[in-house]
C-alpha positions as CSV (number, residue, x, y, z in Angstrom):
1,M,-48.5,-23.4,-33.0
2,D,-48.0,-20.6,-30.5
3,V,-44.3,-19.9,-30.0
4,I,-44.7,-18.1,-26.7
5,K,-46.8,-21.0,-25.3
6,T,-44.1,-23.4,-26.5
7,A,-41.4,-21.3,-24.7
8,R,-43.5,-21.5,-21.5
9,E,-43.6,-25.2,-21.9
10,L,-39.8,-25.3,-22.3
11,G,-39.6,-23.2,-19.1
12,K,-41.6,-25.7,-17.3
13,A,-39.5,-28.6,-18.6
14,I,-36.3,-26.8,-17.5
15,Q,-37.8,-26.3,-14.0
16,A,-38.6,-30.0,-13.8
17,D,-35.0,-31.0,-14.7
18,E,-32.8,-32.3,-11.9
19,R,-30.1,-29.8,-12.8
20,Y,-32.5,-26.9,-12.2
21,K,-33.7,-28.5,-8.9
22,N,-30.1,-28.9,-7.7
23,Y,-29.3,-25.3,-8.6
24,T,-32.3,-23.9,-6.8
25,A,-31.6,-26.0,-3.7
26,A,-27.9,-25.0,-3.7
27,K,-28.9,-21.4,-4.1
28,S,-31.3,-21.6,-1.2
29,H,-28.6,-23.2,1.0
30,N,-26.2,-20.3,0.0
31,D,-28.8,-17.7,0.8
32,S,-29.6,-19.1,4.2
33,D,-25.9,-19.6,5.2
34,E,-25.4,-16.6,7.4
35,A,-21.6,-17.0,7.7
36,L,-21.3,-17.2,3.9
37,Q,-23.5,-14.2,3.4
38,N,-21.4,-12.2,5.9
39,L,-18.2,-13.2,4.0
40,I,-19.8,-12.1,0.7
41,G,-20.8,-8.8,2.3
42,E,-17.2,-8.4,3.6
43,F,-15.8,-9.2,0.2
44,N,-18.0,-6.6,-1.5
45,L,-17.0,-4.0,1.0
46,Q,-13.3,-4.9,0.5
47,R,-13.7,-4.6,-3.2
48,E,-15.4,-1.2,-2.9
49,N,-12.5,0.0,-0.6
50,L,-9.9,-1.2,-3.1
51,T,-11.7,0.5,-5.9
52,L,-11.8,3.8,-4.0
53,E,-8.2,3.5,-3.0
54,A,-7.1,2.7,-6.6
55,A,-9.1,5.7,-7.9
56,K,-7.2,8.2,-5.7
57,P,-4.9,10.5,-7.6
58,E,-2.1,9.8,-5.1
59,K,-2.4,6.0,-4.6
60,D,-1.0,4.3,-1.5
61,Q,0.4,1.2,-3.2
62,E,1.1,-0.5,0.2
63,K,-2.6,0.0,1.2
64,I,-3.7,-1.3,-2.2
65,N,-1.6,-4.4,-1.8
66,I,-3.0,-5.0,1.7
67,L,-6.6,-4.5,0.5
68,N,-6.0,-6.8,-2.4
69,E,-4.5,-9.5,-0.2
70,K,-7.5,-9.3,2.2
71,M,-9.9,-9.5,-0.6
72,R,-8.1,-12.6,-2.0
73,E,-8.2,-14.3,1.4
74,T,-11.9,-13.5,1.8
75,Y,-12.6,-14.8,-1.7
76,N,-10.7,-18.1,-0.9
77,E,-12.7,-18.4,2.3
78,I,-16.0,-17.9,0.3
79,M,-15.0,-20.5,-2.3
80,S,-14.0,-23.0,0.3
81,N,-17.4,-22.9,1.9
82,P,-19.2,-26.2,1.2
83,N,-22.4,-24.4,0.3
84,M,-20.6,-22.2,-2.2
85,R,-18.8,-25.2,-3.7
86,A,-22.1,-27.0,-4.1
87,F,-23.7,-23.9,-5.6
88,S,-20.8,-23.4,-8.0
89,A,-21.1,-27.0,-9.3
90,A,-24.8,-26.8,-9.6
91,K,-24.6,-23.4,-11.4
92,A,-22.1,-24.8,-13.9
93,E,-24.5,-27.7,-14.7
94,I,-27.5,-25.5,-15.2
95,D,-25.4,-23.1,-17.3
96,V,-24.4,-26.0,-19.6
97,L,-28.0,-27.0,-20.0
98,I,-29.2,-23.4,-20.7
99,N,-26.3,-22.8,-23.1
100,R,-27.2,-26.0,-25.0
101,V,-30.9,-25.0,-25.2
102,N,-30.0,-21.5,-26.4
103,Q,-27.7,-22.9,-29.1
104,I,-30.3,-25.3,-30.4
105,I,-32.8,-22.4,-30.6
106,A,-30.2,-20.2,-32.4
107,M,-29.3,-23.0,-34.8
108,S,-33.0,-23.6,-35.5
109,C,-33.4,-19.9,-36.3
110,E,-30.5,-20.2,-38.8
111,G,-32.3,-22.9,-40.6
112,D,-30.8,-26.1,-39.0
113,D,-33.2,-29.0,-38.3
114,P,-34.3,-28.7,-34.7
115,E,-34.6,-32.4,-34.5
116,T,-31.0,-33.2,-35.5
117,C,-28.9,-30.0,-34.9
118,E,-26.3,-30.6,-32.2
119,P,-24.4,-27.7,-30.7
120,K,-20.6,-27.9,-30.6
121,T,-19.4,-28.2,-27.0
122,A,-15.7,-28.8,-27.3
123,N,-13.8,-26.0,-25.5
124,C,-16.9,-23.9,-25.2
125,G,-16.9,-21.6,-22.2
126,G,-20.3,-20.2,-22.9
127,G,-19.2,-16.7,-23.7
128,C,-19.8,-16.2,-27.4
129,G,-18.4,-12.7,-27.7
130,G,-15.3,-13.7,-29.6
131,C,-16.4,-17.1,-30.8
132,G,-16.6,-18.0,-34.4
133,G,-18.7,-20.9,-34.1
134,C,-21.3,-23.0,-32.6
135,G,-23.5,-22.5,-35.6
């Protein structure tokens, strides 16, 4: 059995999954939403301005507060966009799927039975940096 060939088959199966299709459709809608893309560009510029202001030796705290508030408002506007809400939901679903697949692979590499191993999902945020245990 060729492991790489099997990995490619897994890739095809993931791309055939509804969660993947929903994710790519939502991403496409996001990418084609000109107003949303403008807001994202504005947010990135605001973040850069805030970073530059905060790095100055003599910080203007009032300016930092204003930049921070503008950035927060723009972020809220971005996150209230229907396309962004749909994208965020679809991204969360595909992340859960990919996390589960990765955990099954990791558990199999640790000797668990690939047919029966079941990753732990309770309170799992997907970031395993400080985690003691899905395995």
